[in-house]
CSV table of C-alpha atoms and ligand atoms in Angstrom, one decimal:
chain,number,residue,atom,x,y,z
A,1250,UNK,CA,-0.5,-15.0,-27.3
A,1251,UNK,CA,-0.4,-12.5,-30.1
A,1252,UNK,CA,1.5,-9.5,-28.9
A,1253,UNK,CA,0.0,-6.4,-30.2
A,1254,UNK,CA,2.7,-3.8,-30.1
A,1255,UNK,CA,1.7,-1.2,-27.7
A,1256,UNK,CA,4.7,1.0,-28.3
A,1257,UNK,CA,5.4,-0.1,-31.9
A,1258,UNK,CA,2.3,1.3,-33.6
A,1259,UNK,CA,4.2,4.4,-34.5
A,1260,UNK,CA,6.4,2.7,-37.0
A,1261,UNK,CA,4.8,-0.6,-37.8
A,1262,UNK,CA,6.2,-0.9,-41.2
A,1263,UNK,CA,9.8,-0.8,-40.0
A,1264,UNK,CA,9.7,-3.7,-37.5
A,1265,UNK,CA,12.9,-5.5,-37.7
A,1266,UNK,CA,13.8,-9.0,-37.1
A,1267,UNK,CA,16.9,-11.1,-37.3
A,1268,UNK,CA,15.3,-14.5,-37.8
A,1269,UNK,CA,16.4,-15.7,-34.4
A,1270,UNK,CA,14.8,-15.5,-31.0
A,1271,UNK,CA,12.2,-13.0,-31.8
A,1272,UNK,CA,11.0,-14.3,-35.1
A,1273,UNK,CA,10.6,-17.7,-33.5
A,1274,UNK,CA,7.6,-16.2,-31.7
A,1275,UNK,CA,6.8,-13.8,-34.4
A,1276,UNK,CA,7.2,-11.0,-32.0
A,1277,UNK,CA,7.1,-7.5,-33.3
A,1278,UNK,CA,10.3,-6.1,-31.8
A,1279,UNK,CA,11.6,-2.7,-31.1
A,1280,UNK,CA,12.5,-0.7,-34.1
A,1281,UNK,CA,16.3,-0.7,-34.5
A,1282,UNK,CA,16.8,-3.7,-32.2
A,1283,UNK,CA,16.9,-6.1,-35.1
A,1284,UNK,CA,18.3,-6.1,-38.6
A,1285,UNK,CA,16.1,-7.4,-41.4
A,1286,UNK,CA,12.6,-6.3,-41.9
A,1287,UNK,CA,9.8,-8.7,-41.0
A,1288,UNK,CA,7.5,-9.5,-43.8
A,1289,UNK,CA,4.1,-9.4,-42.2
A,1290,UNK,CA,1.3,-11.4,-43.8
A,1291,UNK,CA,-1.9,-9.4,-44.3
A,1292,UNK,CA,-3.5,-11.2,-41.3
A,1293,UNK,CA,-0.6,-10.6,-39.1
A,1294,UNK,CA,-0.5,-6.9,-40.1
A,1295,UNK,CA,-4.2,-6.6,-39.3
A,1296,UNK,CA,-3.6,-8.1,-35.9
A,1297,UNK,CA,-0.5,-6.1,-35.2
A,1298,UNK,CA,-2.3,-2.9,-36.1
A,1299,UNK,CA,-5.3,-3.7,-34.0
A,1300,UNK,CA,-4.8,-1.3,-31.1
A,1301,UNK,CA,-8.3,-1.7,-29.7
A,1302,UNK,CA,-9.5,1.0,-27.4
A,1303,UNK,CA,-10.5,-1.6,-24.9
A,1304,UNK,CA,-6.9,-2.0,-24.0
A,1305,UNK,CA,-6.7,1.5,-22.7
A,1306,UNK,CA,-8.0,1.0,-19.2
A,1307,UNK,CA,-5.2,-1.5,-18.6
A,1308,UNK,CA,-2.5,0.4,-20.4
A,1309,UNK,CA,-3.3,3.4,-18.2
A,1310,UNK,CA,-2.2,1.4,-15.2
A,1311,UNK,CA,1.2,0.4,-16.6
A,1312,UNK,CA,2.8,3.4,-15.0
A,1313,UNK,CA,2.0,2.2,-11.5
A,1314,UNK,CA,4.2,-0.8,-12.0
A,1315,UNK,CA,2.1,-4.0,-12.5
A,1316,UNK,CA,3.6,-7.4,-11.8
A,1317,UNK,CA,3.5,-10.1,-14.5
A,1318,UNK,CA,0.5,-12.5,-14.3
A,1319,UNK,CA,2.9,-15.4,-14.9
A,1320,UNK,CA,6.4,-14.7,-13.6
A,1321,UNK,CA,5.5,-12.0,-11.1
A,1322,UNK,CA,8.2,-9.6,-12.1
A,1323,UNK,CA,7.5,-5.9,-12.0
A,1324,UNK,CA,6.9,-5.0,-15.6
A,1325,UNK,CA,8.5,-2.1,-17.4
A,1326,UNK,CA,6.0,0.4,-19.0
A,1327,UNK,CA,6.6,0.5,-22.8
A,1328,UNK,CA,6.8,4.3,-22.6
A,1329,UNK,CA,9.9,4.0,-20.4
A,1330,UNK,CA,11.6,1.9,-23.1
A,1331,UNK,CA,10.5,4.3,-25.9
A,1332,UNK,CA,11.9,7.3,-24.0
A,1333,UNK,CA,15.2,5.5,-23.3
A,1334,UNK,CA,15.4,4.8,-27.0
A,1335,UNK,CA,14.7,8.4,-27.9
A,1336,UNK,CA,17.3,9.7,-25.6
A,1337,UNK,CA,20.1,7.5,-27.0
A,1338,UNK,CA,21.6,7.5,-23.6
A,1339,UNK,CA,22.4,3.8,-23.9
A,1340,UNK,CA,24.9,4.6,-26.6
A,1341,UNK,CA,26.9,6.5,-24.0
A,1342,UNK,CA,29.9,5.1,-22.1
A,1343,UNK,CA,29.0,2.0,-20.1
A,1344,UNK,CA,29.0,3.6,-16.6
A,1345,UNK,CA,26.4,6.1,-17.7
A,1346,UNK,CA,24.3,3.5,-19.4
A,1347,UNK,CA,24.5,1.3,-16.4
A,1348,UNK,CA,23.3,4.1,-14.2
A,1349,UNK,CA,20.2,4.5,-16.3
A,1350,UNK,CA,19.4,0.8,-16.4
A,1351,UNK,CA,20.0,0.2,-12.6
A,1352,UNK,CA,16.4,1.0,-11.6
A,1353,UNK,CA,15.1,-1.8,-13.9
A,1354,UNK,CA,17.5,-4.4,-12.6
A,1355,UNK,CA,14.8,-6.2,-10.5
A,1356,UNK,CA,12.5,-6.3,-13.5
A,1357,UNK,CA,15.0,-8.1,-15.6
A,1358,UNK,CA,14.8,-11.8,-16.3
A,1359,UNK,CA,17.6,-14.1,-15.1
A,1360,UNK,CA,20.0,-14.0,-18.0
A,1361,UNK,CA,19.4,-10.3,-18.7
A,1362,UNK,CA,20.2,-9.5,-15.1
A,1363,UNK,CA,23.3,-11.6,-15.2
A,1364,UNK,CA,24.5,-9.8,-18.3
A,1365,UNK,CA,23.6,-6.5,-16.7
A,1366,UNK,CA,25.7,-7.3,-13.6
A,1367,UNK,CA,28.6,-8.3,-15.8
A,1368,UNK,CA,28.3,-5.0,-17.8
A,1369,UNK,CA,28.3,-3.2,-14.5
A,1370,UNK,CA,31.4,-4.9,-13.2
A,1371,UNK,CA,33.3,-4.6,-16.4
A,1372,UNK,CA,32.3,-0.9,-16.7
A,1373,UNK,CA,34.3,-0.2,-13.6
A,1374,UNK,CA,37.4,-1.8,-15.2
A,1375,UNK,CA,36.9,-0.1,-18.5
A,1376,UNK,CA,35.0,3.2,-17.9
A,1377,UNK,CA,35.7,4.3,-21.5
A,1378,UNK,CA,34.0,1.4,-23.1
A,1379,UNK,CA,30.4,1.3,-24.2
A,1380,UNK,CA,28.2,-1.9,-23.9
A,1381,UNK,CA,29.3,-3.2,-27.3
A,1382,UNK,CA,33.0,-2.8,-26.5
A,1383,UNK,CA,32.5,-4.6,-23.2
A,1384,UNK,CA,30.7,-7.5,-24.7
A,1385,UNK,CA,33.3,-7.8,-27.5
A,1386,UNK,CA,36.0,-7.8,-24.9
A,1387,UNK,CA,34.5,-10.7,-22.9
A,1388,UNK,CA,33.2,-12.5,-26.0
A,1389,UNK,CA,36.1,-15.0,-26.4
A,1390,UNK,CA,35.7,-16.7,-23.0
A,1391,UNK,CA,31.9,-17.0,-23.5
A,1392,UNK,CA,32.3,-18.3,-27.0
A,1393,UNK,CA,34.5,-21.1,-25.7
A,1394,UNK,CA,31.9,-22.0,-23.1
A,1395,UNK,CA,29.1,-21.9,-25.6
A,1396,UNK,CA,30.9,-24.0,-28.2
A,1397,UNK,CA,31.7,-26.6,-25.5
A,1398,UNK,CA,28.0,-26.9,-24.7
A,1399,UNK,CA,26.9,-26.9,-28.3
A,1400,UNK,CA,29.4,-29.6,-29.4
A,1401,UNK,CA,28.5,-31.6,-26.3
A,1402,UNK,CA,24.8,-31.6,-27.4
A,1403,UNK,CA,25.8,-32.6,-30.9
A,1404,UNK,CA,27.7,-35.5,-29.4
A,1405,UNK,CA,24.7,-36.6,-27.4
A,1406,UNK,CA,22.5,-36.4,-30.5
A,1407,UNK,CA,24.9,-38.7,-32.5
A,1408,UNK,CA,25.0,-41.1,-29.5
A,1409,UNK,CA,21.2,-41.2,-29.3
A,1410,UNK,CA,20.8,-41.7,-33.1
A,1411,UNK,CA,20.4,-45.4,-32.8
A,1412,UNK,CA,16.9,-46.6,-33.7
A,1413,UNK,CA,16.6,-44.6,-36.8
A,1414,UNK,CA,17.2,-45.5,-40.5
A,1415,UNK,CA,20.6,-45.1,-42.1
A,1416,UNK,CA,19.4,-42.3,-44.4
A,1417,UNK,CA,18.3,-40.3,-41.4
A,1418,UNK,CA,21.6,-41.0,-39.6
A,1419,UNK,CA,23.5,-39.8,-42.6
A,1420,UNK,CA,21.4,-36.6,-42.8
A,1421,UNK,CA,21.9,-35.9,-39.1
A,1422,UNK,CA,25.7,-36.4,-39.5
A,1423,UNK,CA,25.9,-34.0,-42.4
A,1424,UNK,CA,23.7,-31.4,-40.8
A,1425,UNK,CA,25.8,-31.5,-37.6
A,1426,UNK,CA,29.0,-31.3,-39.6
A,1427,UNK,CA,27.8,-28.2,-41.5
A,1428,UNK,CA,26.6,-26.5,-38.4
A,1429,UNK,CA,29.9,-27.2,-36.5
A,1430,UNK,CA,31.8,-25.5,-39.3
A,1431,UNK,CA,29.5,-22.5,-39.1
A,1432,UNK,CA,30.1,-22.3,-35.4
A,1433,UNK,CA,33.9,-22.5,-35.7
A,1434,UNK,CA,33.8,-19.8,-38.4
A,1435,UNK,CA,32.4,-17.4,-35.8
A,1436,UNK,CA,30.6,-14.2,-36.8
A,1437,UNK,CA,27.3,-15.6,-35.5
A,1438,UNK,CA,26.8,-17.7,-38.6
A,1439,UNK,CA,25.2,-20.6,-36.7
A,1440,UNK,CA,21.5,-20.1,-36.3
A,1441,UNK,CA,20.0,-22.3,-33.6
A,1442,UNK,CA,16.5,-22.0,-35.0
A,1443,UNK,CA,17.6,-23.0,-38.5
A,1444,UNK,CA,19.4,-26.1,-37.1
A,1445,UNK,CA,16.4,-27.2,-35.0
A,1446,UNK,CA,14.0,-26.7,-38.0
A,1447,UNK,CA,16.3,-28.7,-40.3
A,1448,UNK,CA,16.7,-31.3,-37.7
A,1449,UNK,CA,12.9,-31.7,-37.3
A,1450,UNK,CA,12.6,-31.9,-41.1
A,1451,UNK,CA,14.7,-35.1,-41.1
A,1452,UNK,CA,12.0,-36.8,-39.0
A,1453,UNK,CA,9.1,-35.1,-40.8
A,1454,UNK,CA,7.7,-38.4,-42.3
A,1455,UNK,CA,8.6,-40.8,-39.4
A,1456,UNK,CA,6.2,-41.8,-36.7
A,1457,UNK,CA,6.3,-40.3,-33.3
A,1458,UNK,CA,8.7,-42.7,-31.8
A,1459,UNK,CA,10.5,-42.3,-28.4
A,1460,UNK,CA,13.8,-42.0,-30.2
A,1461,UNK,CA,12.5,-39.1,-32.4
A,1462,UNK,CA,11.1,-37.3,-29.5
A,1463,UNK,CA,14.3,-37.8,-27.5
A,1464,UNK,CA,16.4,-36.5,-30.4
A,1465,UNK,CA,14.3,-33.4,-30.9
A,1466,UNK,CA,14.4,-32.8,-27.1
A,1467,UNK,CA,18.2,-32.9,-27.3
A,1468,UNK,CA,18.3,-30.5,-30.2
A,1469,UNK,CA,16.1,-28.1,-28.3
A,1470,UNK,CA,18.6,-28.0,-25.5
A,1471,UNK,CA,21.0,-26.0,-27.7
A,1472,UNK,CA,21.5,-22.8,-25.7
A,1473,UNK,CA,19.4,-19.7,-26.5
A,1474,UNK,CA,20.2,-16.1,-25.7
A,1475,UNK,CA,17.3,-15.9,-23.3
A,1476,UNK,CA,18.3,-18.9,-21.2
A,1477,UNK,CA,22.1,-18.9,-21.5
A,1478,UNK,CA,24.4,-16.0,-20.6
A,1479,UNK,CA,27.2,-17.0,-22.9
A,1480,UNK,CA,24.8,-17.3,-25.8
A,1481,UNK,CA,23.5,-13.9,-25.0
A,1482,UNK,CA,26.9,-12.3,-24.9
A,1483,UNK,CA,28.1,-14.0,-28.1
A,1484,UNK,CA,25.0,-13.0,-30.0
A,1485,UNK,CA,24.7,-9.4,-28.9
A,1486,UNK,CA,28.3,-8.6,-28.9
A,1487,UNK,CA,27.9,-7.6,-32.6
A,1488,UNK,CA,25.0,-5.3,-31.9
A,1489,UNK,CA,25.2,-1.6,-31.1
A,1490,UNK,CA,25.2,-0.5,-27.4
A,1491,UNK,CA,21.6,0.8,-27.5
A,1492,UNK,CA,20.3,-2.5,-28.9
A,1493,UNK,CA,22.1,-4.4,-26.1
A,1494,UNK,CA,20.7,-2.1,-23.4
A,1495,UNK,CA,17.1,-2.2,-24.8
A,1496,UNK,CA,17.3,-6.0,-25.2
A,1497,UNK,CA,18.0,-6.2,-21.4
A,1498,UNK,CA,14.7,-4.6,-20.8
A,1499,UNK,CA,12.4,-5.6,-23.7
A,1500,UNK,CA,11.5,-9.0,-22.4
A,1501,UNK,CA,10.3,-7.4,-19.1
A,1502,UNK,CA,8.1,-5.0,-20.9
A,1503,UNK,CA,4.4,-4.9,-20.0
A,1504,UNK,CA,2.2,-6.4,-22.8
A,1505,UNK,CA,-1.4,-7.5,-23.1
A,1506,UNK,CA,-2.0,-11.3,-23.0
A,1507,UNK,CA,-5.1,-12.8,-24.5
A,1508,UNK,CA,-6.4,-15.2,-21.8
A,1509,UNK,CA,-8.3,-17.1,-24.5
A,1510,UNK,CA,-5.8,-17.2,-27.3
A,1511,UNK,CA,-6.9,-15.4,-30.5
A,1512,UNK,CA,-6.7,-18.5,-32.6
A,1513,UNK,CA,-9.1,-20.2,-30.1
A,1514,UNK,CA,-11.7,-17.5,-30.8
A,1515,UNK,CA,-10.3,-15.2,-28.0
A,1516,UNK,CA,-11.6,-11.7,-28.6
A,1517,UNK,CA,-9.8,-8.4,-28.8
A,1518,UNK,CA,-11.7,-7.3,-25.7
A,1519,UNK,CA,-10.9,-5.9,-22.3
A,1520,UNK,CA,-12.5,-8.9,-20.6
A,1521,UNK,CA,-10.0,-11.2,-22.4
A,1522,UNK,CA,-6.9,-9.2,-21.5
A,1523,UNK,CA,-4.4,-9.6,-18.7
A,1524,UNK,CA,-1.1,-7.8,-18.3
A,1525,UNK,CA,1.9,-10.1,-18.8
A,1526,UNK,CA,5.5,-9.5,-19.5
A,1527,UNK,CA,6.7,-9.9,-23.1
A,1528,UNK,CA,8.7,-13.0,-22.3
A,1529,UNK,CA,5.9,-14.9,-20.6
A,1530,UNK,CA,3.5,-13.7,-23.3
A,1531,UNK,CA,5.6,-14.9,-26.1
A,1532,UNK,CA,6.5,-18.2,-24.5
A,1533,UNK,CA,2.9,-19.1,-24.0
A,1534,UNK,CA,2.2,-18.6,-27.6
A,1535,UNK,CA,-1.3,-20.0,-28.3
A,1536,UNK,CA,-1.1,-22.8,-25.9
A,1537,UNK,CA,-3.7,-23.7,-23.2
A,1538,UNK,CA,-3.2,-21.9,-19.9
A,1539,UNK,CA,-3.0,-25.2,-18.2
A,1540,UNK,CA,0.4,-25.8,-19.9
A,1541,UNK,CA,1.6,-22.4,-18.8
A,1542,UNK,CA,0.7,-23.4,-15.3
A,1543,UNK,CA,2.6,-26.7,-15.6
A,1544,UNK,CA,5.7,-24.8,-16.7
A,1545,UNK,CA,5.2,-22.0,-14.2
A,1546,UNK,CA,3.5,-23.3,-11.0
A,1547,UNK,CA,4.5,-20.0,-9.4
A,1548,UNK,CA,1.7,-18.5,-11.4
A,1549,UNK,CA,-0.8,-19.8,-8.8
A,1550,UNK,CA,0.7,-17.2,-6.5
A,1551,UNK,CA,1.7,-14.5,-9.0
A,1552,UNK,CA,-1.7,-14.3,-10.7
A,1553,UNK,CA,-3.3,-13.6,-7.4
A,1554,UNK,CA,-0.7,-10.9,-6.6
A,1555,UNK,CA,-1.6,-9.1,-9.8
A,1556,UNK,CA,-5.3,-9.5,-9.4
A,1557,UNK,CA,-5.0,-8.1,-5.8
A,1558,UNK,CA,-3.4,-5.0,-7.2
A,1559,UNK,CA,-6.0,-4.6,-9.9
A,1560,UNK,CA,-8.7,-5.0,-7.3
A,1561,UNK,CA,-7.2,-2.0,-5.5
A,1562,UNK,CA,-7.4,0.0,-8.7
A,1563,UNK,CA,-11.0,-1.1,-9.2
A,1564,UNK,CA,-12.0,-0.2,-5.7
A,1565,UNK,CA,-10.3,3.2,-6.3
A,1566,UNK,CA,-12.3,3.7,-9.5
A,1567,UNK,CA,-9.3,3.5,-11.7
A,1568,UNK,CA,-10.5,0.3,-13.4
A,1569,UNK,CA,-13.9,-1.3,-14.1
A,1570,UNK,CA,-15.0,-3.6,-11.4
A,1571,UNK,CA,-16.7,-5.7,-14.1
A,1572,UNK,CA,-13.2,-6.3,-15.5
A,1573,UNK,CA,-12.2,-8.0,-12.3
A,1574,UNK,CA,-15.3,-10.2,-12.3
A,1575,UNK,CA,-15.1,-11.1,-15.9
A,1576,UNK,CA,-11.4,-11.6,-16.2
A,1577,UNK,CA,-11.2,-13.9,-13.2
A,1578,UNK,CA,-14.1,-16.0,-14.6
A,1579,UNK,CA,-12.3,-16.2,-17.9
A,1580,UNK,CA,-9.0,-17.2,-16.2
A,1581,UNK,CA,-10.8,-19.9,-14.3
A,1582,UNK,CA,-12.5,-21.2,-17.4
A,1583,UNK,CA,-9.4,-21.1,-19.5
A,1584,UNK,CA,-7.3,-22.9,-16.9
A,1585,UNK,CA,-9.9,-25.7,-16.5
A,1586,UNK,CA,-10.8,-24.4,-13.1
A,1587,UNK,CA,-7.3,-24.7,-11.9
A,1588,UNK,CA,-6.6,-21.1,-11.4
A,1589,UNK,CA,-9.4,-19.7,-9.3
A,1590,UNK,CA,-8.6,-16.3,-8.1
A,1591,UNK,CA,-9.9,-14.7,-4.9
A,1592,UNK,CA,-11.8,-11.5,-5.5
A,1593,UNK,CA,-13.5,-11.2,-2.1
A,1594,UNK,CA,-11.8,-7.8,-1.5
A,1595,UNK,CA,-13.6,-6.3,-4.5
A,1596,UNK,CA,-16.5,-4.1,-3.5
A,1597,UNK,CA,-19.1,-5.8,-5.7
A,1598,UNK,CA,-22.7,-4.9,-6.3
A,1599,UNK,CA,-25.3,-7.7,-6.2
A,1600,UNK,CA,-25.3,-8.2,-10.0
A,1601,UNK,CA,-21.5,-8.6,-10.0
A,1602,UNK,CA,-21.8,-11.1,-7.2
A,1603,UNK,CA,-24.4,-13.1,-9.1
A,1604,UNK,CA,-22.4,-13.0,-12.3
A,1605,UNK,CA,-19.3,-14.1,-10.4
A,1606,UNK,CA,-21.1,-16.9,-8.7
A,1607,UNK,CA,-22.4,-18.2,-12.1
A,1608,UNK,CA,-18.9,-17.9,-13.6
A,1609,UNK,CA,-20.7,-16.5,-16.6
A,1610,UNK,CA,-18.4,-14.9,-19.1
A,1611,UNK,CA,-21.0,-14.1,-21.7
A,1612,UNK,CA,-21.6,-10.3,-22.0
A,1613,UNK,CA,-25.1,-9.0,-21.7
A,1614,UNK,CA,-26.2,-5.8,-23.3
A,1615,UNK,CA,-25.6,-3.6,-20.3
A,1616,UNK,CA,-22.1,-4.9,-19.9
A,1617,UNK,CA,-21.3,-4.3,-23.6
A,1618,UNK,CA,-22.5,-0.7,-23.2
A,1619,UNK,CA,-20.5,-0.4,-20.0
A,1620,UNK,CA,-17.4,-1.6,-21.8
A,1621,UNK,CA,-18.0,0.9,-24.6
A,1622,UNK,CA,-18.2,3.7,-22.1
A,1623,UNK,CA,-15.0,2.7,-20.3
A,1624,UNK,CA,-12.4,4.8,-22.2
A,1625,UNK,CA,-14.6,7.9,-22.0
A,1626,UNK,CA,-15.6,7.7,-18.4
A,1627,UNK,CA,-16.4,11.4,-18.2
A,1628,UNK,CA,-19.3,11.0,-20.6
A,1629,UNK,CA,-22.7,11.4,-18.7
A,1630,UNK,CA,-24.3,8.0,-18.1
A,1631,UNK,CA,-27.8,7.4,-19.6
A,1632,UNK,CA,-30.6,7.5,-17.1
A,1633,UNK,CA,-32.3,4.3,-16.1
A,1634,UNK,CA,-35.5,5.5,-17.8
A,1635,UNK,CA,-33.6,6.1,-21.1
A,1636,UNK,CA,-32.0,2.7,-20.9
A,1637,UNK,CA,-35.4,1.0,-20.3
A,1638,UNK,CA,-36.8,2.9,-23.3
A,1639,UNK,CA,-34.0,1.6,-25.5
A,1640,UNK,CA,-34.5,-1.9,-24.4
A,1641,UNK,CA,-38.2,-1.7,-25.1
A,1642,UNK,CA,-37.5,-0.4,-28.5
A,1643,UNK,CA,-35.3,-3.4,-29.3
A,1644,UNK,CA,-37.9,-5.8,-27.8
A,1645,UNK,CA,-40.7,-4.3,-29.9
A,1646,UNK,CA,-38.7,-4.4,-33.0
A,1647,UNK,CA,-38.0,-8.1,-32.4
A,1648,UNK,CA,-41.6,-8.7,-31.8
A,1649,UNK,CA,-42.7,-7.0,-35.0
A,1650,UNK,CA,-40.1,-9.0,-37.0
A,1651,UNK,CA,-41.4,-12.2,-35.4
A,1652,UNK,CA,-45.0,-11.2,-36.4
A,1653,UNK,CA,-44.0,-10.4,-39.9
A,1654,UNK,CA,-42.3,-13.8,-40.3
A,1655,UNK,CA,-45.4,-15.6,-39.0
A,1656,UNK,CA,-47.7,-13.8,-41.4
A,1657,UNK,CA,-45.5,-14.5,-44.4
A,1658,UNK,CA,-45.4,-18.1,-43.4
A,1659,UNK,CA,-49.3,-18.2,-43.4
A,1660,UNK,CA,-49.3,-16.8,-46.9
B,2341,ZN,ZN1,6.5,-12.7,-16.9
């Protein structure tokens, strides 16, 4: 699921992170959105800086408004977010900032849209406030709601802590007590991720019992800012208005998902890329696509909607037809043949048809060449004669090598 920062490559070294939501998924986030600097490992940095040219054919389509492969939302082109940031318009008074964000409302995820609607309503009552002032104004009521939920979950955890040893029970009690104090101190001192990690640490050496799993499931129910409006408002009320506005959009931004995850030998290659929103991309992480399907069965429909649109682009010459053939084969393979997309509307040649029928995702030489040629489509194609000549050259070289090996063996 690695998210290579399409819009971030300008200022890679200054990615920021606040060790909460984003860092959980090791997402490079918008510069200025977060506070502390991420320390990238060399490997992560390599990955983050890999902006392979083979992404380009897809990135060029962002501006037409692609829908997410998983959740189906119309995704926001990264350039839009960059230019919003550069204009600093989101630091203006709320009514003006609302006006700018309005056109992205349908792209927002549920919590973000709820928060946006609240900002819009509140901006009518307080036209002189900016986003930050509005969130600060409504923070107390949401803090109360959030604390009720958090303390309720702590109660459930203590109630369910039965079949565990007394040392673990003691540790849980202490941890909860500490975290409750942090919550009551306010100032966003409570860190959900820290709590969940510490909580898991208590069970690190115990077997996978039903009680352990149940307890961890409960801890994971603590509200997050991407699933709970009050958690969002409490967390972001201390940020500046621009960060708040950008955060409403960033999870809906168009990113490139590796169909076969990188840690499962998925290549940085056009034929392994599918457009997906930042949220769906980061939530899948490196997990099998079948799990993503279980969590989002609407994907069966949404994936087809995206492919239909990409087929239109391919038929119009805006995208390689091979991409459609290869990516749908890859999706089918990666989803254990669960997600078989219909590409009958694609105007295929016979070779594409054969490849599709075989569900073959290995690239032959011609396709590799074709891929290399993709970004520079204006370059003149080699003639058939020239290509045959080249192939013969390779064949002859191989033959000679083979002969040489044989003769050395005889000696
Ligand atoms: Zn999505």
